[in-house]
Tab-separated table of C-alpha atoms in Angstrom:
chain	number	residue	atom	x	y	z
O	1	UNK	CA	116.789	85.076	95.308
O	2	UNK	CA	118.705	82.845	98.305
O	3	UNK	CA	119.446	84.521	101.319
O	4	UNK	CA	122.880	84.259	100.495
O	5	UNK	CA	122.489	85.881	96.985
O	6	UNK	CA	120.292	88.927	99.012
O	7	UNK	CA	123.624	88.749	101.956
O	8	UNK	CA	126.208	90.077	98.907
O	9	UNK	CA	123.291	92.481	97.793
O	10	UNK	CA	122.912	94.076	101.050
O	11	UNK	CA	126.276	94.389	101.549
O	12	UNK	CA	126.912	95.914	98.441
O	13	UNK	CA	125.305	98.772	99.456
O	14	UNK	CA	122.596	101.005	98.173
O	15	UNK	CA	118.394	101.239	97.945
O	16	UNK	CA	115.984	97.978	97.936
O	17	UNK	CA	112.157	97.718	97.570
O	18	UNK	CA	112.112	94.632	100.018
O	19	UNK	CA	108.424	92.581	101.016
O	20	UNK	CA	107.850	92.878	104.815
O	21	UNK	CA	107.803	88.620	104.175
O	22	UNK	CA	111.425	88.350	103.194
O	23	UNK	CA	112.559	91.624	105.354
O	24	UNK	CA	111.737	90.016	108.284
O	25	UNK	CA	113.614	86.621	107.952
O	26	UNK	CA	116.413	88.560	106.637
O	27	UNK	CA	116.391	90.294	110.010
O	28	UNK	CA	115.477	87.105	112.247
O	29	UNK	CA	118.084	85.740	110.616
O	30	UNK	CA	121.067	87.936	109.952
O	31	UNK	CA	120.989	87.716	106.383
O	32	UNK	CA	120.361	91.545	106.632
O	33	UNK	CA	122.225	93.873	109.580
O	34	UNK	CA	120.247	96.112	111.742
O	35	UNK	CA	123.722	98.330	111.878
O	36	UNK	CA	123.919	98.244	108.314
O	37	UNK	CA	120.725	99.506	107.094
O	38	UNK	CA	120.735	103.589	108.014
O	39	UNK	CA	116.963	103.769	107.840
O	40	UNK	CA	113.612	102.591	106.454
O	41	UNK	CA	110.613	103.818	103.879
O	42	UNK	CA	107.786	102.405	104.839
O	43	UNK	CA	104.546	102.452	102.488
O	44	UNK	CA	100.635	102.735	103.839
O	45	UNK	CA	101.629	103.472	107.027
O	46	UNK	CA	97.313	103.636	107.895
O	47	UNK	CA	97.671	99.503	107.795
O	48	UNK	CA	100.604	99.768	110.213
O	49	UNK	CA	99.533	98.295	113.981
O	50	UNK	CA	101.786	96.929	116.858
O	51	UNK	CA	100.946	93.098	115.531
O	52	UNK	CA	101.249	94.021	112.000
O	53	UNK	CA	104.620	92.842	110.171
O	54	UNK	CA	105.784	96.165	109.531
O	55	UNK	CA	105.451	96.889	113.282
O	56	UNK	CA	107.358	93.833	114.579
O	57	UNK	CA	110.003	95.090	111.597
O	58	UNK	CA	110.781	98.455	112.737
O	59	UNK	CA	110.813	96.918	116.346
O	60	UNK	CA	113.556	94.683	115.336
O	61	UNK	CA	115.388	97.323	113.367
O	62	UNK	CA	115.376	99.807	116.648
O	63	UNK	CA	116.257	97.420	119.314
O	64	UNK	CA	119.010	96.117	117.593
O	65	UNK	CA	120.246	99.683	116.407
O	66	UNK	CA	120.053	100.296	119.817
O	67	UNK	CA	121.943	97.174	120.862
O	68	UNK	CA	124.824	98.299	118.428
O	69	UNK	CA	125.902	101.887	119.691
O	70	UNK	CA	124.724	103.537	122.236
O	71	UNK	CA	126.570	106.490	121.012
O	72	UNK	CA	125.054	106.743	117.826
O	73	UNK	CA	121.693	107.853	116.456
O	74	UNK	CA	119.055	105.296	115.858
O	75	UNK	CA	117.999	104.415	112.135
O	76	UNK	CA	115.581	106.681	110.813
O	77	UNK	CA	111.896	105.828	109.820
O	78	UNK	CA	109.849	107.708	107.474
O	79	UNK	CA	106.028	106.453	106.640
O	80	UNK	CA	103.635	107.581	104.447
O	81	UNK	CA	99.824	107.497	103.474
O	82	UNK	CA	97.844	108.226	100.873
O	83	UNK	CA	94.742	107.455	102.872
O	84	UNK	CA	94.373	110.126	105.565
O	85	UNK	CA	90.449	109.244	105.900
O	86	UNK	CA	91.690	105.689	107.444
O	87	UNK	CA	93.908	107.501	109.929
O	88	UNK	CA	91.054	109.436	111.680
O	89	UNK	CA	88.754	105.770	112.494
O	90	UNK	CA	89.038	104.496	115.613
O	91	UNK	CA	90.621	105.730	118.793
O	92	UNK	CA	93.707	107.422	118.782
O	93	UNK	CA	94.627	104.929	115.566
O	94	UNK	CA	97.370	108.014	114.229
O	95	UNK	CA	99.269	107.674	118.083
O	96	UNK	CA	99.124	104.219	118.016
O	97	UNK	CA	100.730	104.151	114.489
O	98	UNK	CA	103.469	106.898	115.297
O	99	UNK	CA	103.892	104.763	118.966
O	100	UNK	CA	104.763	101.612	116.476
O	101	UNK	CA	107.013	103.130	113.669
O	102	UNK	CA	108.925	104.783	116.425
O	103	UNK	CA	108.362	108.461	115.023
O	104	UNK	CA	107.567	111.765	117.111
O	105	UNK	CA	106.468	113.944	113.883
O	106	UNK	CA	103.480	113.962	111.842
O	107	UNK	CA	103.105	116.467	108.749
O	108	UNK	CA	100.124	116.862	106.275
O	109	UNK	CA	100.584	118.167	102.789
O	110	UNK	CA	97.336	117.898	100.807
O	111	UNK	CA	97.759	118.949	97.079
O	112	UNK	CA	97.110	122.482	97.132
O	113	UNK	CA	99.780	123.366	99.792
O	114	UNK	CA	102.208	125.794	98.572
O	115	UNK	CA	105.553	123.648	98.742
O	116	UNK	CA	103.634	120.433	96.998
O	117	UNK	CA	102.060	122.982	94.152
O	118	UNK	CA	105.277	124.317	93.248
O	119	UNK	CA	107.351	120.742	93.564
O	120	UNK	CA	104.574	119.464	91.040
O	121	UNK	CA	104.995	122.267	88.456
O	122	UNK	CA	108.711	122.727	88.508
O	123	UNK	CA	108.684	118.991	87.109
O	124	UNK	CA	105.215	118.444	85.420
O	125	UNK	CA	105.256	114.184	84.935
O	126	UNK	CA	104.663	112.838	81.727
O	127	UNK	CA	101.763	110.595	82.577
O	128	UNK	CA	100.939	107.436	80.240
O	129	UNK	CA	97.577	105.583	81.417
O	130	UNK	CA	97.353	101.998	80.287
O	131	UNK	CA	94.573	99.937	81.096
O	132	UNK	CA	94.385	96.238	81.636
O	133	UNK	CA	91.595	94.076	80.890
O	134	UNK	CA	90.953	91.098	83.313
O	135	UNK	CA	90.913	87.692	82.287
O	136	UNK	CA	87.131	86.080	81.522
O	137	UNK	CA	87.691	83.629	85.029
O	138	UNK	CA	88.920	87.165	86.719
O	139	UNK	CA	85.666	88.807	85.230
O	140	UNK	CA	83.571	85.982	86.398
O	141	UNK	CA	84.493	86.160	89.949
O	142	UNK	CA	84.431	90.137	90.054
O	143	UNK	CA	80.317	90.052	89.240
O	144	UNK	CA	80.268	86.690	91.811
O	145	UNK	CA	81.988	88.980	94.478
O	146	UNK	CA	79.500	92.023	93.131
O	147	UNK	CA	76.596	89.996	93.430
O	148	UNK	CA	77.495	88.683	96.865
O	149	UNK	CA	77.859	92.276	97.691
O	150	UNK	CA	74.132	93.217	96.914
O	151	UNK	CA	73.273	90.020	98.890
O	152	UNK	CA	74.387	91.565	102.047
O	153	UNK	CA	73.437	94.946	101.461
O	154	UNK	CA	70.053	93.803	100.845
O	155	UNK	CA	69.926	91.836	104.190
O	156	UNK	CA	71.468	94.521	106.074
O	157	UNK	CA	68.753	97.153	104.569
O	158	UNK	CA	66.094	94.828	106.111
O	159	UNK	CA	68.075	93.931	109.828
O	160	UNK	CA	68.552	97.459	110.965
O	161	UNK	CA	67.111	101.072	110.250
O	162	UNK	CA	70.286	102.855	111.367
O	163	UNK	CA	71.711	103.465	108.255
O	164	UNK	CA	70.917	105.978	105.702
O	165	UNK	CA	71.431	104.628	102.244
O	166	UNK	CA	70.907	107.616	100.282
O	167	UNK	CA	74.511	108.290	101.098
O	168	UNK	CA	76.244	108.202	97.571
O	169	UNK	CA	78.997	106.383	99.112
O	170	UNK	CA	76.908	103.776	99.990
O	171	UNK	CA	76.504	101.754	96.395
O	172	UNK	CA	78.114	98.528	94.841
O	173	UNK	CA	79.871	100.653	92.596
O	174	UNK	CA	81.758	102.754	95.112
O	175	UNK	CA	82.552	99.504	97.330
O	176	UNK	CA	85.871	98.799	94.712
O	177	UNK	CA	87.574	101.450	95.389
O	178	UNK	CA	86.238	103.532	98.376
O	179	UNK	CA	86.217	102.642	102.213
O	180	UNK	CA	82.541	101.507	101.798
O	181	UNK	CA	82.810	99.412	105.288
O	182	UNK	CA	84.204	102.157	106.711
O	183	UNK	CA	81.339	104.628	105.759
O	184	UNK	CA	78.709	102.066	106.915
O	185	UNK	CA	80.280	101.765	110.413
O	186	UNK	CA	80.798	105.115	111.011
O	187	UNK	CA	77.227	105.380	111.053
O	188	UNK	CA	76.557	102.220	113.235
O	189	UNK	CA	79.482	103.364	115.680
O	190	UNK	CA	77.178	105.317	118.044
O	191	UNK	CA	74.910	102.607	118.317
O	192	UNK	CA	77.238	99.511	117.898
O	193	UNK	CA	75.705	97.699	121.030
O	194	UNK	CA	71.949	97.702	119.458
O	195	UNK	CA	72.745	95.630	116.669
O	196	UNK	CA	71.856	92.010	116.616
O	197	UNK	CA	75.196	89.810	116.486
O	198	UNK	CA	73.544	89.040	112.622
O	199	UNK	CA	73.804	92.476	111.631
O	200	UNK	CA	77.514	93.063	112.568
O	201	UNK	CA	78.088	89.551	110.995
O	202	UNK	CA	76.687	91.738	107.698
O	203	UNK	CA	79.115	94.322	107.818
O	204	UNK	CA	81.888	92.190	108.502
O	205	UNK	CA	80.990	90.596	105.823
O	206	UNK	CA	81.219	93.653	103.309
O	207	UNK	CA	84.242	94.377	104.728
O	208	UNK	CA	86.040	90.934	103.804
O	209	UNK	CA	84.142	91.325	100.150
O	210	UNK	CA	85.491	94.327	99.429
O	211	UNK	CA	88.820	93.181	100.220
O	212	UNK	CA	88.243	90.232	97.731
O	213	UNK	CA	87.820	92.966	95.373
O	214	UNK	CA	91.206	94.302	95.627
O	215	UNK	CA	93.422	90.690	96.392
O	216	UNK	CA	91.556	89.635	93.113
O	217	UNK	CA	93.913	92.105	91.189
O	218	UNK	CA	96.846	91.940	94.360
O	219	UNK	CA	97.302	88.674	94.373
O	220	UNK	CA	98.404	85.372	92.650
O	221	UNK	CA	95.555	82.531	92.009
O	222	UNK	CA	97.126	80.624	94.598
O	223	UNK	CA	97.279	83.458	97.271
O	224	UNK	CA	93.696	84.624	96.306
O	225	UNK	CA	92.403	80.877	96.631
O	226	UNK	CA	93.857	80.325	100.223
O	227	UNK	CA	92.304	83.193	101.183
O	228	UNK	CA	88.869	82.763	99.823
O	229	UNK	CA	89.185	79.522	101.679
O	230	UNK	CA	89.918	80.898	105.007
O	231	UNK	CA	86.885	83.073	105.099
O	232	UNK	CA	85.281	79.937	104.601
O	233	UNK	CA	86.837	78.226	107.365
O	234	UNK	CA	86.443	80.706	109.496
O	235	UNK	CA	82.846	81.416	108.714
O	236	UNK	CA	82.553	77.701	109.308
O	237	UNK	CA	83.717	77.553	113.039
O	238	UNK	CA	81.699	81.108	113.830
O	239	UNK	CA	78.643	80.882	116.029
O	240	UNK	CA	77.145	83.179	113.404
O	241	UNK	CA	78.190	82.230	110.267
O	242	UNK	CA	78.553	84.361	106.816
O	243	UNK	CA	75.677	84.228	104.669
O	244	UNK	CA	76.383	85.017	101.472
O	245	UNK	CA	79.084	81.964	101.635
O	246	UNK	CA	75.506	79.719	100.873
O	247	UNK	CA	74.610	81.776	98.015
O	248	UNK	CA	74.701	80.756	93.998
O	249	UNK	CA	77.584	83.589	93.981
O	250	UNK	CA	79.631	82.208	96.658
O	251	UNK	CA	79.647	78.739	94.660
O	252	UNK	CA	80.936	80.712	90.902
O	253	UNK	CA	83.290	82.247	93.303
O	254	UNK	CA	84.778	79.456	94.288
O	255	UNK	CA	84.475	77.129	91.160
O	256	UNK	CA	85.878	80.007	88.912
O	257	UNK	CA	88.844	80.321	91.989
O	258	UNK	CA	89.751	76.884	91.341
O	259	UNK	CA	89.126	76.388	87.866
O	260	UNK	CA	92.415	79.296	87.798
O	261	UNK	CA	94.273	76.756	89.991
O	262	UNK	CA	93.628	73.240	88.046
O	263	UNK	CA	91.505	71.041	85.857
O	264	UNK	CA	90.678	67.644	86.182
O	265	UNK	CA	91.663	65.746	82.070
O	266	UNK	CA	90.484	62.247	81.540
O	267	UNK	CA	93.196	59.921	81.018
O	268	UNK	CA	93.214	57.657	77.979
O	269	UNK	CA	93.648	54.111	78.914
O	270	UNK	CA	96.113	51.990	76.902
O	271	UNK	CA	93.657	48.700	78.557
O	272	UNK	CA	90.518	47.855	78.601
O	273	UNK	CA	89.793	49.092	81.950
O	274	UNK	CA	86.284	50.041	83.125
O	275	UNK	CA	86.596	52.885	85.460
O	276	UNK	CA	88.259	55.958	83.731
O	277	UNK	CA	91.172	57.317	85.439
O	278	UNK	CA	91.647	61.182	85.598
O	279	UNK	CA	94.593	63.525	86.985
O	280	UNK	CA	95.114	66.911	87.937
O	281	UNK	CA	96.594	69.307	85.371
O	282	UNK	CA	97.608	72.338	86.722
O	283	UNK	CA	96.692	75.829	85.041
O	284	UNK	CA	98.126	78.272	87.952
O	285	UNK	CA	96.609	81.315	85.279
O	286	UNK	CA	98.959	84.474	85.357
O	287	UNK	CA	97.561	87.940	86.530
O	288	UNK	CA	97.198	90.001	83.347
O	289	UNK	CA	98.697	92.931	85.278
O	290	UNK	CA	101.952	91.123	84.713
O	291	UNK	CA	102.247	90.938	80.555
O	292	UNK	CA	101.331	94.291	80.823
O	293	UNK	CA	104.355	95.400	83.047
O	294	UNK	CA	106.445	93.237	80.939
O	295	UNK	CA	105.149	94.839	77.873
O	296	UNK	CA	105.946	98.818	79.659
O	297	UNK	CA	109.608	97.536	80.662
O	298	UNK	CA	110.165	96.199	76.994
O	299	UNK	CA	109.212	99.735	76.069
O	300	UNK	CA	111.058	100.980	78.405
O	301	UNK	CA	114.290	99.315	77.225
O	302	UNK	CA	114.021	99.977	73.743
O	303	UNK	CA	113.829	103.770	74.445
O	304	UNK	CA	116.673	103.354	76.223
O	305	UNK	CA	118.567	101.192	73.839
O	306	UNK	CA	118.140	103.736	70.648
Protein backbone atom coordinates (compact mmCIF):
# COMPACT_ATOMS: atom_id res chain seq x y z
CA UNK A 1 0.00 0.00 0.00
CA UNK A 2 0.79 4.10 0.42
CA UNK A 3 3.14 5.03 2.89
CA UNK A 4 0.48 6.50 4.71
CA UNK A 5 -1.72 3.30 4.70
CA UNK A 6 1.81 1.28 5.99
CA UNK A 7 2.22 4.72 8.79
CA UNK A 8 -1.37 3.48 10.62
CA UNK A 9 -0.06 -0.21 10.16
CA UNK A 10 3.09 0.33 11.91
CA UNK A 11 1.65 2.12 14.44
CA UNK A 12 -0.83 -0.28 15.13
CA UNK A 13 1.52 -2.43 16.40
CA UNK A 14 2.54 -5.99 15.92
CA UNK A 15 4.79 -8.42 13.31
CA UNK A 16 5.42 -7.49 9.41
CA UNK A 17 7.24 -9.48 6.65
CA UNK A 18 8.52 -6.11 5.05
CA UNK A 19 10.94 -6.09 1.45
CA UNK A 20 14.35 -4.49 2.28
CA UNK A 21 12.92 -2.05 -0.96
CA UNK A 22 10.03 -0.56 0.93
CA UNK A 23 11.83 -0.96 4.57
CA UNK A 24 14.26 1.30 3.65
CA UNK A 25 12.17 4.32 2.35
CA UNK A 26 9.98 3.74 5.21
CA UNK A 27 13.05 4.44 7.32
CA UNK A 28 14.63 7.31 5.02
CA UNK A 29 11.56 8.64 5.31
CA UNK A 30 9.83 8.35 8.64
CA UNK A 31 6.99 6.49 7.50
CA UNK A 32 8.40 3.78 9.90
CA UNK A 33 10.20 4.81 13.54
CA UNK A 34 13.54 3.51 14.43
CA UNK A 35 12.17 3.89 18.30
CA UNK A 36 9.21 2.09 17.44
CA UNK A 37 10.34 -1.05 15.96
CA UNK A 38 11.97 -3.24 19.13
CA UNK A 39 14.01 -5.37 16.77
CA UNK A 40 14.55 -7.07 13.40
CA UNK A 41 14.48 -10.82 11.67
CA UNK A 42 16.53 -10.80 9.07
CA UNK A 43 16.51 -13.78 6.40
CA UNK A 44 19.86 -15.22 4.42
CA UNK A 45 21.99 -13.45 6.42
CA UNK A 46 25.16 -15.28 3.98
CA UNK A 47 23.96 -12.42 1.22
CA UNK A 48 24.27 -9.77 3.94
CA UNK A 49 27.54 -7.26 3.17
CA UNK A 50 28.24 -3.63 4.40
CA UNK A 51 26.81 -2.26 0.77
CA UNK A 52 24.04 -4.65 0.71
CA UNK A 53 20.42 -3.16 1.57
CA UNK A 54 19.99 -5.12 4.53
CA UNK A 55 23.32 -3.70 5.81
CA UNK A 56 22.58 0.01 5.20
CA UNK A 57 19.00 -1.12 7.03
CA UNK A 58 20.21 -2.32 10.24
CA UNK A 59 22.72 0.70 10.10
CA UNK A 60 19.86 3.02 10.02
CA UNK A 61 17.85 1.13 12.58
CA UNK A 62 21.01 1.28 15.21
CA UNK A 63 22.10 4.78 14.76
CA UNK A 64 18.88 6.10 15.16
CA UNK A 65 18.04 3.72 18.21
CA UNK A 66 20.99 5.09 19.41
CA UNK A 67 20.05 8.69 18.67
CA UNK A 68 16.73 8.08 20.70
CA UNK A 69 17.93 6.95 24.30
CA UNK A 70 20.98 6.66 25.38
CA UNK A 71 19.62 4.98 28.38
CA UNK A 72 18.01 2.28 26.74
CA UNK A 73 19.08 -0.92 25.01
CA UNK A 74 19.53 -0.90 21.31
CA UNK A 75 16.98 -2.91 19.03
CA UNK A 76 17.80 -6.37 18.74
CA UNK A 77 18.91 -8.23 15.49
CA UNK A 78 18.63 -11.81 14.90
CA UNK A 79 19.85 -13.39 11.31
CA UNK A 80 19.72 -16.56 9.99
CA UNK A 81 21.09 -18.98 7.21
CA UNK A 82 20.31 -21.91 5.77
CA UNK A 83 23.48 -21.88 3.74
CA UNK A 84 26.43 -22.35 6.11
CA UNK A 85 28.72 -23.58 3.03
CA UNK A 86 28.45 -19.75 1.69
CA UNK A 87 29.56 -18.45 5.07
CA UNK A 88 33.00 -20.22 5.07
CA UNK A 89 34.13 -18.52 1.16
CA UNK A 90 36.16 -15.82 1.25
CA UNK A 91 38.06 -14.08 3.99
CA UNK A 92 36.68 -13.63 7.19
CA UNK A 93 33.06 -13.28 5.17
CA UNK A 94 31.13 -14.66 8.80
CA UNK A 95 33.03 -11.34 10.79
CA UNK A 96 32.29 -9.17 8.21
CA UNK A 97 28.57 -10.25 8.28
CA UNK A 98 28.27 -10.22 12.23
CA UNK A 99 30.46 -6.58 11.93
CA UNK A 100 27.29 -5.42 9.59
CA UNK A 101 24.13 -6.82 11.40
CA UNK A 102 25.60 -5.42 14.54
CA UNK A 103 25.63 -8.91 16.44
CA UNK A 104 28.47 -10.35 18.84
CA UNK A 105 27.02 -14.13 18.85
CA UNK A 106 27.10 -16.79 16.39
CA UNK A 107 25.42 -20.34 17.14
CA UNK A 108 25.23 -23.48 14.85
CA UNK A 109 22.50 -26.03 15.17
CA UNK A 110 22.71 -28.59 12.36
CA UNK A 111 19.74 -31.13 12.41
CA UNK A 112 20.94 -33.76 14.54
CA UNK A 113 21.74 -31.52 17.59
CA UNK A 114 19.93 -32.56 20.58
CA UNK A 115 17.69 -29.34 21.26
CA UNK A 116 16.68 -29.15 17.25
CA UNK A 117 15.88 -33.21 17.32
CA UNK A 118 13.64 -32.95 20.12
CA UNK A 119 11.92 -29.35 18.99
CA UNK A 120 11.21 -31.31 15.61
CA UNK A 121 9.54 -34.37 17.22
CA UNK A 122 7.58 -32.75 19.97
CA UNK A 123 5.65 -31.07 16.91
CA UNK A 124 6.16 -33.40 13.83
CA UNK A 125 4.80 -30.83 10.68
CA UNK A 126 2.29 -32.01 8.50
CA UNK A 127 4.11 -31.54 5.23
CA UNK A 128 2.02 -31.16 1.83
CA UNK A 129 4.44 -31.00 -1.37
CA UNK A 130 2.87 -29.37 -4.38
CA UNK A 131 4.63 -28.98 -7.44
CA UNK A 132 4.34 -26.33 -10.07
CA UNK A 133 4.85 -26.73 -13.62
CA UNK A 134 6.47 -23.76 -15.54
CA UNK A 135 4.92 -22.09 -18.27
CA UNK A 136 6.10 -23.37 -22.07
CA UNK A 137 8.01 -19.54 -22.55
CA UNK A 138 9.45 -20.32 -18.78
CA UNK A 139 10.48 -23.88 -20.10
CA UNK A 140 11.96 -22.44 -23.17
CA UNK A 141 14.29 -20.14 -21.52
CA UNK A 142 15.30 -22.74 -18.69
CA UNK A 143 16.96 -25.23 -21.62
CA UNK A 144 18.28 -21.62 -23.39
CA UNK A 145 19.93 -20.79 -19.94
CA UNK A 146 20.95 -24.81 -19.72
CA UNK A 147 22.38 -24.78 -22.98
CA UNK A 148 24.31 -21.57 -22.44
CA UNK A 149 25.56 -23.30 -19.41
CA UNK A 150 27.26 -26.25 -21.35
CA UNK A 151 28.60 -23.49 -23.69
CA UNK A 152 30.82 -22.21 -21.03
CA UNK A 153 31.65 -25.25 -19.38
CA UNK A 154 32.82 -26.56 -22.55
CA UNK A 155 35.11 -23.48 -23.17
CA UNK A 156 36.33 -23.43 -19.76
CA UNK A 157 37.26 -27.39 -20.02
CA UNK A 158 39.47 -26.36 -23.00
CA UNK A 159 41.10 -22.71 -21.39
CA UNK A 160 42.52 -24.17 -18.26
CA UNK A 161 43.57 -27.69 -16.79
CA UNK A 162 43.06 -26.63 -13.17
CA UNK A 163 39.92 -28.02 -12.62
CA UNK A 164 38.90 -31.49 -12.00
CA UNK A 165 35.57 -32.24 -13.54
CA UNK A 166 34.97 -35.56 -12.25
CA UNK A 167 33.73 -33.72 -9.22
CA UNK A 168 29.93 -34.72 -9.08
CA UNK A 169 29.19 -31.27 -8.20
CA UNK A 170 30.48 -30.13 -11.19
CA UNK A 171 27.41 -30.97 -13.84
CA UNK A 172 24.55 -28.87 -15.51
CA UNK A 173 22.24 -30.62 -13.44
CA UNK A 174 23.64 -29.66 -10.06
CA UNK A 175 24.22 -25.89 -11.29
CA UNK A 176 20.11 -25.17 -10.33
CA UNK A 177 20.27 -25.68 -7.16
CA UNK A 178 23.86 -26.09 -5.75
CA UNK A 179 26.72 -23.41 -5.40
CA UNK A 180 28.22 -24.76 -8.70
CA UNK A 181 30.37 -21.31 -9.12
CA UNK A 182 31.32 -21.64 -5.88
CA UNK A 183 32.74 -25.25 -6.21
CA UNK A 184 34.58 -24.27 -9.44
CA UNK A 185 36.39 -21.34 -7.73
CA UNK A 186 37.32 -22.96 -4.84
CA UNK A 187 39.44 -24.94 -6.95
CA UNK A 188 40.84 -21.99 -9.08
CA UNK A 189 41.38 -19.91 -5.73
CA UNK A 190 45.00 -21.07 -5.20
CA UNK A 191 45.89 -20.29 -8.54
CA UNK A 192 43.55 -17.28 -9.36
CA UNK A 193 46.50 -15.14 -10.83
CA UNK A 194 47.38 -17.93 -13.67
CA UNK A 195 44.26 -17.68 -15.37
CA UNK A 196 43.91 -15.77 -18.55
CA UNK A 197 41.42 -12.69 -18.00
CA UNK A 198 39.12 -15.15 -20.63
CA UNK A 199 38.96 -17.83 -18.26
CA UNK A 200 37.73 -15.81 -15.19
CA UNK A 201 35.37 -14.06 -17.75
CA UNK A 202 34.04 -18.04 -17.95
CA UNK A 203 33.33 -18.44 -14.49
CA UNK A 204 31.83 -15.24 -14.05
CA UNK A 205 29.86 -16.12 -16.47
CA UNK A 206 28.42 -19.41 -14.79
CA UNK A 207 27.99 -17.56 -11.94
CA UNK A 208 25.47 -14.88 -13.49
CA UNK A 209 23.74 -18.12 -15.39
CA UNK A 210 23.07 -19.81 -12.55
CA UNK A 211 21.55 -16.92 -11.01
CA UNK A 212 19.25 -16.63 -14.15
CA UNK A 213 18.23 -19.95 -13.08
CA UNK A 214 16.81 -18.97 -9.86
CA UNK A 215 15.35 -15.03 -10.82
CA UNK A 216 13.57 -17.09 -13.64
CA UNK A 217 11.26 -18.58 -10.84
CA UNK A 218 12.08 -15.23 -8.24
CA UNK A 219 11.10 -12.83 -10.28
CA UNK A 220 8.38 -11.03 -12.38
CA UNK A 221 8.85 -10.96 -16.42
CA UNK A 222 9.59 -7.47 -16.10
CA UNK A 223 12.25 -7.80 -13.27
CA UNK A 224 13.78 -10.93 -15.01
CA UNK A 225 13.93 -8.93 -18.44
CA UNK A 226 15.83 -5.85 -16.96
CA UNK A 227 18.11 -8.01 -15.66
CA UNK A 228 18.89 -10.22 -18.55
CA UNK A 229 19.46 -6.90 -20.18
CA UNK A 230 21.99 -5.60 -17.85
CA UNK A 231 24.27 -8.54 -18.23
CA UNK A 232 24.08 -7.56 -21.65
CA UNK A 233 25.01 -4.11 -21.14
CA UNK A 234 27.47 -4.78 -19.07
CA UNK A 235 29.05 -7.51 -21.09
CA UNK A 236 28.86 -4.88 -23.79
CA UNK A 237 31.13 -2.13 -22.17
CA UNK A 238 33.69 -5.08 -20.72
CA UNK A 239 37.12 -5.28 -22.28
CA UNK A 240 36.40 -9.01 -22.29
CA UNK A 241 33.10 -9.57 -23.12
CA UNK A 242 30.64 -12.69 -22.25
CA UNK A 243 30.53 -15.25 -24.77
CA UNK A 244 27.77 -17.18 -24.58
CA UNK A 245 25.69 -13.69 -24.98
CA UNK A 246 26.61 -14.45 -29.10
CA UNK A 247 25.31 -17.84 -28.95
CA UNK A 248 21.85 -19.33 -30.67
CA UNK A 249 20.83 -19.74 -26.78
CA UNK A 250 21.49 -16.31 -25.75
CA UNK A 251 19.12 -15.11 -28.74
CA UNK A 252 15.85 -17.82 -27.48
CA UNK A 253 16.76 -16.32 -24.23
CA UNK A 254 16.08 -13.17 -25.01
CA UNK A 255 13.25 -13.51 -27.69
CA UNK A 256 11.31 -15.93 -25.30
CA UNK A 257 12.14 -12.93 -22.36
CA UNK A 258 10.35 -10.56 -24.40
CA UNK A 259 7.84 -12.46 -26.07
CA UNK A 260 6.57 -12.74 -21.87
CA UNK A 261 6.69 -8.91 -21.92
CA UNK A 262 4.72 -7.98 -25.36
CA UNK A 263 3.70 -8.82 -28.88
CA UNK A 264 3.67 -6.81 -31.77
CA UNK A 265 -0.57 -7.32 -33.56
CA UNK A 266 -1.11 -5.90 -36.97
CA UNK A 267 -3.58 -3.26 -37.02
CA UNK A 268 -6.50 -3.43 -39.42
CA UNK A 269 -6.80 -0.35 -41.43
CA UNK A 270 -10.26 1.20 -41.88
CA UNK A 271 -8.29 3.04 -45.40
CA UNK A 272 -6.67 2.02 -48.02
CA UNK A 273 -3.32 2.67 -46.73
CA UNK A 274 -0.19 0.90 -48.02
CA UNK A 275 2.12 0.47 -45.17
CA UNK A 276 0.49 -1.67 -42.34
CA UNK A 277 0.50 -0.14 -39.04
CA UNK A 278 1.22 -2.37 -35.92
CA UNK A 279 1.17 -1.65 -31.97
CA UNK A 280 2.38 -3.10 -28.96
CA UNK A 281 0.05 -5.34 -26.96
CA UNK A 282 1.22 -6.08 -23.78
CA UNK A 283 1.18 -9.79 -22.31
CA UNK A 284 3.22 -9.07 -18.87
CA UNK A 285 2.64 -13.32 -18.37
CA UNK A 286 2.08 -14.17 -14.57
CA UNK A 287 4.57 -16.53 -12.68
CA UNK A 288 2.71 -19.83 -12.27
CA UNK A 289 4.05 -19.94 -8.70
CA UNK A 290 1.35 -17.39 -8.03
CA UNK A 291 -2.15 -19.41 -9.06
CA UNK A 292 -0.67 -21.95 -7.18
CA UNK A 293 -0.38 -19.91 -3.85
CA UNK A 294 -3.71 -18.58 -4.60
CA UNK A 295 -5.05 -21.98 -5.09
CA UNK A 296 -3.20 -23.23 -1.26
CA UNK A 297 -4.77 -19.96 0.46
CA UNK A 298 -8.29 -20.81 -1.10
CA UNK A 299 -7.70 -24.14 0.58
CA UNK A 300 -6.61 -22.74 3.27
CA UNK A 301 -9.75 -20.64 3.86
CA UNK A 302 -12.21 -23.13 3.26
CA UNK A 303 -10.70 -25.35 6.03
CA UNK A 304 -10.99 -22.65 8.04
CA UNK A 305 -14.44 -21.56 7.09
CA UNK A 306 -16.16 -25.22 7.81
Amino acid sequence: GQGKDRALLYQRGGVFCVTTRILIVDLLTNVANSKDIEGMLVAHAEQVTEQSTEGFIIRIFQTQKQLCSKNEMNGFVKAFSESPEALSSGFSKIDKIMKTLFVKRLYLYPRFHCTIVEELERRAPDVDEFHQELSPKMKEIQNAIAVAVQTCIRELKASTKLIEWNDEELSVQNCVTKNFDMAISRQVQKDWHRLKPETKRLIEDLRSLRTLFLYLINDDCIQFWKLINNIKTISASSRYPSMWLLTPAADMLFRKSKDRLYKIVKQENPGKSINPSFRLEPVLEESPKWRLLKHILKEIHEDYSK
